[in-house]
CSV table of C-alpha atoms and ligand atoms in Angstrom, one decimal:
chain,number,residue,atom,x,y,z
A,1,UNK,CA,128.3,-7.8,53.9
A,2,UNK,CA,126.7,-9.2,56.4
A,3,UNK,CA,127.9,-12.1,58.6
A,4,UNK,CA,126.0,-15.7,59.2
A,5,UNK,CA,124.1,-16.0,62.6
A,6,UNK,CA,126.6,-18.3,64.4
A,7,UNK,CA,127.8,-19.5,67.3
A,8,UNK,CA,131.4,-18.9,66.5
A,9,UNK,CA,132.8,-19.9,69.5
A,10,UNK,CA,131.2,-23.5,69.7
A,11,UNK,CA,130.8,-24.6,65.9
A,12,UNK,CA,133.9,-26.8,66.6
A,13,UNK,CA,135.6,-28.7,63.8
A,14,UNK,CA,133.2,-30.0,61.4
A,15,UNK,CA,131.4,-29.5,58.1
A,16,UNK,CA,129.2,-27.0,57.6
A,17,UNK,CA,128.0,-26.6,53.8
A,18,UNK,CA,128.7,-22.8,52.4
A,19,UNK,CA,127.1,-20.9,49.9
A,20,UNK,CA,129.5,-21.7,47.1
A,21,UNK,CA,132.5,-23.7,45.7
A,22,UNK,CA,135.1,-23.2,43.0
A,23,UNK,CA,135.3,-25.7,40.2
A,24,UNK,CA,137.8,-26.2,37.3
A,25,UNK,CA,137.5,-29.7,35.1
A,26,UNK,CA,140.3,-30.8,33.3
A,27,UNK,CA,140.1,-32.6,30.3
A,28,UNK,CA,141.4,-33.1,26.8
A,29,UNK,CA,144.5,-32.2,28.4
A,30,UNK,CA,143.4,-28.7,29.7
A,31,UNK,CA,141.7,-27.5,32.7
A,32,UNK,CA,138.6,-25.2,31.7
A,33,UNK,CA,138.2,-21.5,33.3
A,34,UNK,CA,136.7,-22.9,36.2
A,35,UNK,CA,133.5,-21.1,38.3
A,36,UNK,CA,132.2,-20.4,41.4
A,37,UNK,CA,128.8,-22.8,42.1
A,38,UNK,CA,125.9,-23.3,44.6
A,39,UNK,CA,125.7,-27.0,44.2
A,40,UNK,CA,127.6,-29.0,46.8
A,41,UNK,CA,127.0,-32.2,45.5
A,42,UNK,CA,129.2,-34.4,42.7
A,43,UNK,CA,128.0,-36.8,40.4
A,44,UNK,CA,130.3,-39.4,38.9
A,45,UNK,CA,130.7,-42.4,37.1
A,46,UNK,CA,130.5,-45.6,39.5
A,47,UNK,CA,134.2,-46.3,38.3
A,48,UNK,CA,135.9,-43.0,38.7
A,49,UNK,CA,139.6,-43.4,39.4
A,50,UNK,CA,139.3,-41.7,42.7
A,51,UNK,CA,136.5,-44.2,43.9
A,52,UNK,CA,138.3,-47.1,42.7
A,53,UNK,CA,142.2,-46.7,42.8
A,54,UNK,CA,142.1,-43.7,45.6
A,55,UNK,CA,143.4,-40.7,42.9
A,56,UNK,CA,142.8,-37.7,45.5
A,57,UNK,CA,145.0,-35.0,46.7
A,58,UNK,CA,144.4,-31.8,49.1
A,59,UNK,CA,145.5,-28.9,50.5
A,60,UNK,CA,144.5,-27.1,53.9
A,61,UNK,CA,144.6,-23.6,54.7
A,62,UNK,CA,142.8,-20.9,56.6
A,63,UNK,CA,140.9,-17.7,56.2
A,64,UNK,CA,140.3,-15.2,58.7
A,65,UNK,CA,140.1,-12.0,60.1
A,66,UNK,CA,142.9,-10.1,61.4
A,67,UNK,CA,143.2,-7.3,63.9
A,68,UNK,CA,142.8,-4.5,61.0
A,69,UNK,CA,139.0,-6.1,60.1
A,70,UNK,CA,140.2,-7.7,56.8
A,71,UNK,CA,140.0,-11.1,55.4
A,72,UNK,CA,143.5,-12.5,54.8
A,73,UNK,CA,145.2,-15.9,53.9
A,74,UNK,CA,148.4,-17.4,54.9
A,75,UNK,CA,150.9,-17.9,52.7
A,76,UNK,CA,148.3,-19.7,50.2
A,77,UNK,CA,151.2,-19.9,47.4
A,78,UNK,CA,152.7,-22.9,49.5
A,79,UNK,CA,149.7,-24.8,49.2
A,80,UNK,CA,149.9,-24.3,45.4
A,81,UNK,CA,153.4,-24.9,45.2
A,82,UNK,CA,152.7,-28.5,47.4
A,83,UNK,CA,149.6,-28.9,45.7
A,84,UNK,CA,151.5,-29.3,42.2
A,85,UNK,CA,154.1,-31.4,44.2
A,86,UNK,CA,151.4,-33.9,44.8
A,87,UNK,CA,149.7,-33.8,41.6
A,88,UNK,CA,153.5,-34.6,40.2
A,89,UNK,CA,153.8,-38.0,42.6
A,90,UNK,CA,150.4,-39.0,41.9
A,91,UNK,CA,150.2,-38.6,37.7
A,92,UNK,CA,147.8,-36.1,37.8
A,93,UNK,CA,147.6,-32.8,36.2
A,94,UNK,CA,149.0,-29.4,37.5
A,95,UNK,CA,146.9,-27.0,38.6
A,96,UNK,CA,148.6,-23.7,38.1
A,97,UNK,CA,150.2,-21.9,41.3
A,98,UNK,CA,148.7,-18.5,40.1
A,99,UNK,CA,145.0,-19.8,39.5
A,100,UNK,CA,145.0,-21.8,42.8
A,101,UNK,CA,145.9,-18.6,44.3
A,102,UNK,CA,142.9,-16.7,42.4
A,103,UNK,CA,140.5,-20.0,42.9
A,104,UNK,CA,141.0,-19.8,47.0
A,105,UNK,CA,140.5,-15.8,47.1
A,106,UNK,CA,137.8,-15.9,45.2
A,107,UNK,CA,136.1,-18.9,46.9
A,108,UNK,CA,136.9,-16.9,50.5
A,109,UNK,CA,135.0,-14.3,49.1
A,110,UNK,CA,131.8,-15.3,47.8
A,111,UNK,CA,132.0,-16.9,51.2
A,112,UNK,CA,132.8,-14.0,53.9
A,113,UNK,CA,129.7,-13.9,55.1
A,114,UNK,CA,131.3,-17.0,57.0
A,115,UNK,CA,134.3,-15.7,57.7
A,116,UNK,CA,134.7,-15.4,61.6
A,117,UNK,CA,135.0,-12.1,63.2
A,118,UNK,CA,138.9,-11.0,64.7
A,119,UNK,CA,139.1,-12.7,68.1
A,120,UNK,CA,136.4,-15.5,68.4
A,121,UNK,CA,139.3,-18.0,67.5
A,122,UNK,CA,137.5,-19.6,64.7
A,123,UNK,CA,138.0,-19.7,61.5
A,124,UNK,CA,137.2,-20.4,57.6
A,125,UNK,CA,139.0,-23.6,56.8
A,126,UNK,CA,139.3,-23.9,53.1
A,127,UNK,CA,139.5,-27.3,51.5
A,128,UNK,CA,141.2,-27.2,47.9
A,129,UNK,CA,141.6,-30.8,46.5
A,130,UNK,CA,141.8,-32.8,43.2
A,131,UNK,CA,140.6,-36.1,42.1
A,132,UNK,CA,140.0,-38.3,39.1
A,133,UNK,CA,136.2,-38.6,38.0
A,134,UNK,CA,136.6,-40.4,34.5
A,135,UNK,CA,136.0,-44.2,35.0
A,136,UNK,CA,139.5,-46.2,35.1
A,137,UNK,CA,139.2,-50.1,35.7
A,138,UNK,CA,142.6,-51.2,33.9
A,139,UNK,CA,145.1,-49.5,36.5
A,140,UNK,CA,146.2,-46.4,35.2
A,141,UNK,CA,145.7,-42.5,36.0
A,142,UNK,CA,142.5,-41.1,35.0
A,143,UNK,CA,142.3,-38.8,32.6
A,144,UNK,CA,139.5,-36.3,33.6
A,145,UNK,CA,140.1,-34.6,36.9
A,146,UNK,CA,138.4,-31.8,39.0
A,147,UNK,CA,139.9,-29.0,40.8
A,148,UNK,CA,137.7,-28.2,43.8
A,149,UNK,CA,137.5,-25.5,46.7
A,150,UNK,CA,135.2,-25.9,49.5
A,151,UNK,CA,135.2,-23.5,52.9
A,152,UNK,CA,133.5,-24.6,56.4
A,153,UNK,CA,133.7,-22.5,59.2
A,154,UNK,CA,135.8,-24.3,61.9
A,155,UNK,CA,136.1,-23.3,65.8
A,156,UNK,CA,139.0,-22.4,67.7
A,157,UNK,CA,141.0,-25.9,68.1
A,158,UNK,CA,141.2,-25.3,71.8
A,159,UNK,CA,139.1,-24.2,73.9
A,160,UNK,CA,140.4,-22.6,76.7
A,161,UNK,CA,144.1,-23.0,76.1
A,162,UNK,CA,145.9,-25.6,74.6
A,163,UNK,CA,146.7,-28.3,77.2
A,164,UNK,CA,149.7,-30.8,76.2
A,165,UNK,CA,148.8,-34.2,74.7
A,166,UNK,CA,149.8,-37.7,75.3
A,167,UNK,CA,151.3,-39.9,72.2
A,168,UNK,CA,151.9,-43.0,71.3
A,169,UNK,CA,155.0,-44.5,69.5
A,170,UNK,CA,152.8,-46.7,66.9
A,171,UNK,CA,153.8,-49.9,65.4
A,172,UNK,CA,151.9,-49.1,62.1
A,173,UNK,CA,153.3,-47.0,59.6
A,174,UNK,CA,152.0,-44.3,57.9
A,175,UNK,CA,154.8,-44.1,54.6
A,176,UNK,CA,156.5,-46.1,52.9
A,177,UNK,CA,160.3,-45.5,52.3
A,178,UNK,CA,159.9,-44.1,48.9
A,179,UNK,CA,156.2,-43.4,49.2
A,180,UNK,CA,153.9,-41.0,49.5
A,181,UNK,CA,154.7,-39.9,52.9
A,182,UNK,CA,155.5,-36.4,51.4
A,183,UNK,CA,152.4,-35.1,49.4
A,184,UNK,CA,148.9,-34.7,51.0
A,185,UNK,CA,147.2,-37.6,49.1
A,186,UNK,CA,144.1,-38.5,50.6
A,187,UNK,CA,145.5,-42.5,50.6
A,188,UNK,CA,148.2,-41.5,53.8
A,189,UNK,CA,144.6,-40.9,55.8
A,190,UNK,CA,142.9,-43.9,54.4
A,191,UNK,CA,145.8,-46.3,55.4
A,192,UNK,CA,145.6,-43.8,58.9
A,193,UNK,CA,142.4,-44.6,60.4
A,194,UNK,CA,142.7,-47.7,61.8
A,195,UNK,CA,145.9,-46.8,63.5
A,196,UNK,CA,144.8,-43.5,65.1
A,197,UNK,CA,141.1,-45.4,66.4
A,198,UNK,CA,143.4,-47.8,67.7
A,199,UNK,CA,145.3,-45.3,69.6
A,200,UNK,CA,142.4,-43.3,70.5
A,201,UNK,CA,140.6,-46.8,72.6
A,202,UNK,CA,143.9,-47.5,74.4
A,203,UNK,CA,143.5,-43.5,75.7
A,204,UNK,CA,146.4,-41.8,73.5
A,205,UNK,CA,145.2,-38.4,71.5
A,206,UNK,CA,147.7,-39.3,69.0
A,207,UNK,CA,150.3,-41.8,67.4
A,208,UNK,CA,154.1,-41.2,66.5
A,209,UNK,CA,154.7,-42.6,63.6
A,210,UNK,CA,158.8,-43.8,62.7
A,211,UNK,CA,160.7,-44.1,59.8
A,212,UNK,CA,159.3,-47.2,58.0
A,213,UNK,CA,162.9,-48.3,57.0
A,214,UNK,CA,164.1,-48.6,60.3
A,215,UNK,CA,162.2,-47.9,62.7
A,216,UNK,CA,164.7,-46.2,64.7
A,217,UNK,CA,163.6,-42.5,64.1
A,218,UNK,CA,160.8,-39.9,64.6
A,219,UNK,CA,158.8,-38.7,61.4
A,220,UNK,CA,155.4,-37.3,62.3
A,221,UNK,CA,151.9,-38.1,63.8
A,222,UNK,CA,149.2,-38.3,61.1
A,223,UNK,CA,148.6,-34.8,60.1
A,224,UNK,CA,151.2,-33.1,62.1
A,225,UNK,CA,154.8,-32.6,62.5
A,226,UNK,CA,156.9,-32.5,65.5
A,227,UNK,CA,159.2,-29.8,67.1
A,228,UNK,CA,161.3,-30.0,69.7
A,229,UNK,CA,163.5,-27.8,71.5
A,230,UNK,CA,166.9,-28.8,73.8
A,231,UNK,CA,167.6,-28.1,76.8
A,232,UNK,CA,169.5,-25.6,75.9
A,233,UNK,CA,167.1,-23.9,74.1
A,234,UNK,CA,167.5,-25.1,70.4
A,235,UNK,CA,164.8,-25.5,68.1
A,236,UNK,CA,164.9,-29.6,66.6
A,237,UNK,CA,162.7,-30.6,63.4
A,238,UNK,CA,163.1,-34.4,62.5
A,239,UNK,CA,164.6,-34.5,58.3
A,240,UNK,CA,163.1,-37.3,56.5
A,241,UNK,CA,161.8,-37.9,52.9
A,242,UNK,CA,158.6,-39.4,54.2
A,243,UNK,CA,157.4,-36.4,56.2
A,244,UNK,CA,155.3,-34.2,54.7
A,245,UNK,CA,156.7,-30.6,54.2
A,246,UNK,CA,154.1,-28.8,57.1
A,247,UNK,CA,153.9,-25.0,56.2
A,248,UNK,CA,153.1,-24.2,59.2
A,249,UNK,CA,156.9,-26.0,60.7
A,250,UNK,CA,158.9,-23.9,57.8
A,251,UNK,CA,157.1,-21.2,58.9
A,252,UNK,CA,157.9,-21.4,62.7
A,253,UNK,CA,161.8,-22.8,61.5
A,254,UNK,CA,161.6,-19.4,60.2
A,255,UNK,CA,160.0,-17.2,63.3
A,256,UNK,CA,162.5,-19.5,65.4
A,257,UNK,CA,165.6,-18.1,64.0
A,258,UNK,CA,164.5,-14.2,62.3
A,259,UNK,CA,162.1,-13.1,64.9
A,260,UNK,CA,163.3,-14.9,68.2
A,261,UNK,CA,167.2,-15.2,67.5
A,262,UNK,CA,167.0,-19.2,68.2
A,263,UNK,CA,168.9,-21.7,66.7
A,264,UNK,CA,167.3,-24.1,65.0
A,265,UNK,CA,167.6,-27.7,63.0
A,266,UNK,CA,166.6,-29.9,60.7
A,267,UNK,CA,168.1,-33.5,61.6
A,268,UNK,CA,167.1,-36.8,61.8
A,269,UNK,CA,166.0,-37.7,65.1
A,270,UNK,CA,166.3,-40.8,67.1
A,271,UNK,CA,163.9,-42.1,69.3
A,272,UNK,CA,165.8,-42.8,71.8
A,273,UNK,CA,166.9,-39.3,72.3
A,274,UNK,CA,164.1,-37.9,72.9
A,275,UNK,CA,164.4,-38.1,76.9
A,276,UNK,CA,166.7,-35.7,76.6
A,277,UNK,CA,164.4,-32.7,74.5
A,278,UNK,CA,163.3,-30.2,77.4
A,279,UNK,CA,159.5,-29.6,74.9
A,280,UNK,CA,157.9,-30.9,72.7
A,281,UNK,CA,155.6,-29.9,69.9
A,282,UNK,CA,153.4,-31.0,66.8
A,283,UNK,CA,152.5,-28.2,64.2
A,284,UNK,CA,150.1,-27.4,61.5
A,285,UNK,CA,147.5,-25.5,60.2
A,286,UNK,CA,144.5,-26.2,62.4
A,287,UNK,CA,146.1,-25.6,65.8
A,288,UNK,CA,149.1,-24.2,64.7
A,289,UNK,CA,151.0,-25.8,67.7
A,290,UNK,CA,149.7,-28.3,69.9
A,291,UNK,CA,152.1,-29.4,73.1
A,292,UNK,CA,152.9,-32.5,73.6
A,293,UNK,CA,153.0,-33.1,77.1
A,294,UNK,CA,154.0,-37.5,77.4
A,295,UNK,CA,155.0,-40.0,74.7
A,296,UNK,CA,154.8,-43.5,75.5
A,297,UNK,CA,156.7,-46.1,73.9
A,298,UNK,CA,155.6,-49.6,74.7
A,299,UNK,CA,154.8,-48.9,78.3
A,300,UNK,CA,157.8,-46.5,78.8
A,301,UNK,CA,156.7,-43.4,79.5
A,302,UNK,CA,158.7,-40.0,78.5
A,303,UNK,CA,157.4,-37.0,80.2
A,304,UNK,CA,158.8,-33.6,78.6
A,305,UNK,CA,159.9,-31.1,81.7
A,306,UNK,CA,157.3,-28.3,80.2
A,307,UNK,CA,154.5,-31.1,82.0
A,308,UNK,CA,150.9,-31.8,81.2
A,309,UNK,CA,149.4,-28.6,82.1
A,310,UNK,CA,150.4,-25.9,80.4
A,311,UNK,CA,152.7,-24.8,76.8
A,312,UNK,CA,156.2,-25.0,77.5
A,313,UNK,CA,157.8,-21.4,77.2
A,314,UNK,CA,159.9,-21.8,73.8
A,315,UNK,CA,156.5,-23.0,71.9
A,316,UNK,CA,154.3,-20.3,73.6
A,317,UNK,CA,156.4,-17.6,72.5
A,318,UNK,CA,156.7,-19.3,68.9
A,319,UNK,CA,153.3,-19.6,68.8
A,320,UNK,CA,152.8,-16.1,70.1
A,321,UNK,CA,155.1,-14.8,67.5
A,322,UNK,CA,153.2,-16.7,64.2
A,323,UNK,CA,149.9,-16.3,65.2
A,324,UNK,CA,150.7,-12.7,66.0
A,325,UNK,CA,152.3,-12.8,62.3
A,326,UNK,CA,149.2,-14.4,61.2
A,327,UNK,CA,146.5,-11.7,62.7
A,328,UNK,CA,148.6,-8.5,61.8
A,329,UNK,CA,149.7,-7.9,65.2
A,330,UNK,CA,153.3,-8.3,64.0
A,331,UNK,CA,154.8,-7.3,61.0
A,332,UNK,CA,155.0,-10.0,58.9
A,333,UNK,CA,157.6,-11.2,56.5
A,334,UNK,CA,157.6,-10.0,52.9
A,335,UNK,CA,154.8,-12.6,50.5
A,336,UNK,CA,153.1,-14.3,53.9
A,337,UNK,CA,149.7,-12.3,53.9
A,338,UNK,CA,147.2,-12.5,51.0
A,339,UNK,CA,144.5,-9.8,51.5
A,340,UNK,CA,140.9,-11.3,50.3
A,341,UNK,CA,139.5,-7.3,48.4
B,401,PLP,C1,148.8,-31.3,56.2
B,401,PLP,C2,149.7,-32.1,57.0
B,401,PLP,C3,150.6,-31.5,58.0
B,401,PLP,C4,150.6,-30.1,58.3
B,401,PLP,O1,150.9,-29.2,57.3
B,401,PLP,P1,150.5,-27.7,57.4
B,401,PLP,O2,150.9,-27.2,56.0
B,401,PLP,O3,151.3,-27.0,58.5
B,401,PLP,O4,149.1,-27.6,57.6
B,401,PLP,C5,151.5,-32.4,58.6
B,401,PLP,N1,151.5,-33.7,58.4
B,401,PLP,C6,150.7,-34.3,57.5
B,401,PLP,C7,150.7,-35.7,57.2
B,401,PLP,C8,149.7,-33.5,56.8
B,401,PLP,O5,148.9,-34.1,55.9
């Protein structure tokens, strides 16, 4: 096979159309066997329930190339497993853990011509979602849905070394309490955008988002979660039925405490502790970790002792530790890497 002619190092992170896309339709209560197709475009009725009453769910995972030369996937079965989760909260059909699975490794490979070579820090990013496409005008679920995966090749999320960010405590919310804070339904980014644009004119990369019942605690920014580690070297995650269960957090809960012997916990945390927290983090799938350097409540400014220049020690070695998991450097845990053959 041989590889696209790109610029891997500076495609960045955008859309770039693939050679083909898995699709599965389900209706008459069933999905169908579902195929791999060229098209990239969708045609739908003008009152599809995802156009008018927002039914859309995705996932978001990665393909690459680790140090061996083979394609692999991480952990895909939690995407299927959060997937269904969603699909549960939203009144939509299940799509099978076993044939999501199948659907991603077979999307990967009619596309690994794309897949970016071991090293360049790029990657595919593979988009599996689900929406309803039969016209719904009395409020109600639809009753036709598709089952999509798309793949774009993305670029490393930071070039040249991932320099610590500045947040914003934001006085919007992004859940509800008893929302939809915890499934990846496309309405959390809708009722997002005008938050984050805000934050990004006043200067801030990002907003921290509280609990919505009282306001008192941390949840998440909007498409990441936080770490944190204590001064004396514990690892913190904030507990909360409105954050949305990261993969890539349980997964560094999990280096935390098997491969680095540090102590970690799930709590709620206030936000007026956080002065105290020696560094601080935000993690998923796209940068893995991303420091946070400064967070700035209402003018008050909390600067983490790990600074504005580099990674503080405890996340580097985290991040070390998973993305060496992640590539084959280190031995993974039992189930984490899927092989593309
Ligand atoms: C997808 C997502 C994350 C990160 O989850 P990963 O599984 O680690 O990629 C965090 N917060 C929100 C709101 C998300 O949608």
């Amino acid at each position: 096979m041989e590889k696209k002619n790109i610029d891997w190092q500076n495609i960045g992170f955008g859309y770039m159309k693939t050679d083909k896309r898995f699709v599965s339709t389900y209706k008459d209560g069933a999905w169908d066997e579902g195929a791999l197709i060229e098209d990239d475009m969708i045609t739908m009725s003008e009152c599809a329930g995802v156009l008018q009453y927002a039914q859309t769910i995705f996932e978001g995972l990665k393909a690459y190339t680790a140090e061996n030369g083979k394609i692999v996937l991480f952990r895909p079965n939690l995407n299927a497993q959060r997937l269904i989760s969603s699909a549960e909260r939203m009144e939509m059909p299940v799509y099978p853990e076993d044939k999501f699975v199948d659907a991603v490794l077979k999307t990967v490979k009619a596309n690994e011509a794309y897949v970016p070579p071991y090293g360049s820090g790029a990657t595919l990013y593979i988009r599996p979602y689900m929406f309803g496409i039969n016209p719904v005008i009395g409020v109600k679920p639809a009753s036709e849905y598709q089952f999509r995966v798309f793949t774009t090749p993305v670029g490393p999320y930071f070039k040249g070394g991932a320099k610590p960010i500045t947040i914003k405590v934001s006085d919007f919310d992004r859940a509800a309490p008893h929302g939809t804070g915890n499934i990846k339904a496309g309405l959390n980014y809708a009722m997002s955008l005008h938050a984050i644009v805000t934050a990004h004119e006043e200067g801030y990369d990002e907003n921290l988002y509280l609990d919505p019942a009282s306001r008192t605690k941390v949840e998440e920014t909007g498409g990441a979660n936080f770490l944190f580690i204590t001064k004396d070297g514990k690892v913190v995650t904030p507990k909360s039925d409105s954050i949305l269960p990261s993969i890539t957090r349980r997964s560094l809960i999990y280096v935390a405490k098997e491969y680095l012997g540090l102590e970690t916990e799930e709590r709620e945390v206030y936000l007026d502790e956080l002065k105290d927290f020696a560094e601080c983090g935000l993690c998923g799938t796209a940068a893995v970790i991303s420091p946070v350097g400064k967070i700035v409540d209402h003018g008050k400014e909390i600067c983490f002792p790990s600074g504005m220049e580099k990674m503080g020690a405890t996340f580097q070695k985290l991040y070390d530790t998973l993305t060496g998991i992640q590539m084959g450097r280190i031995e993974a845990p039992e189930g984490w890497i899927y092989t593309v053959e």
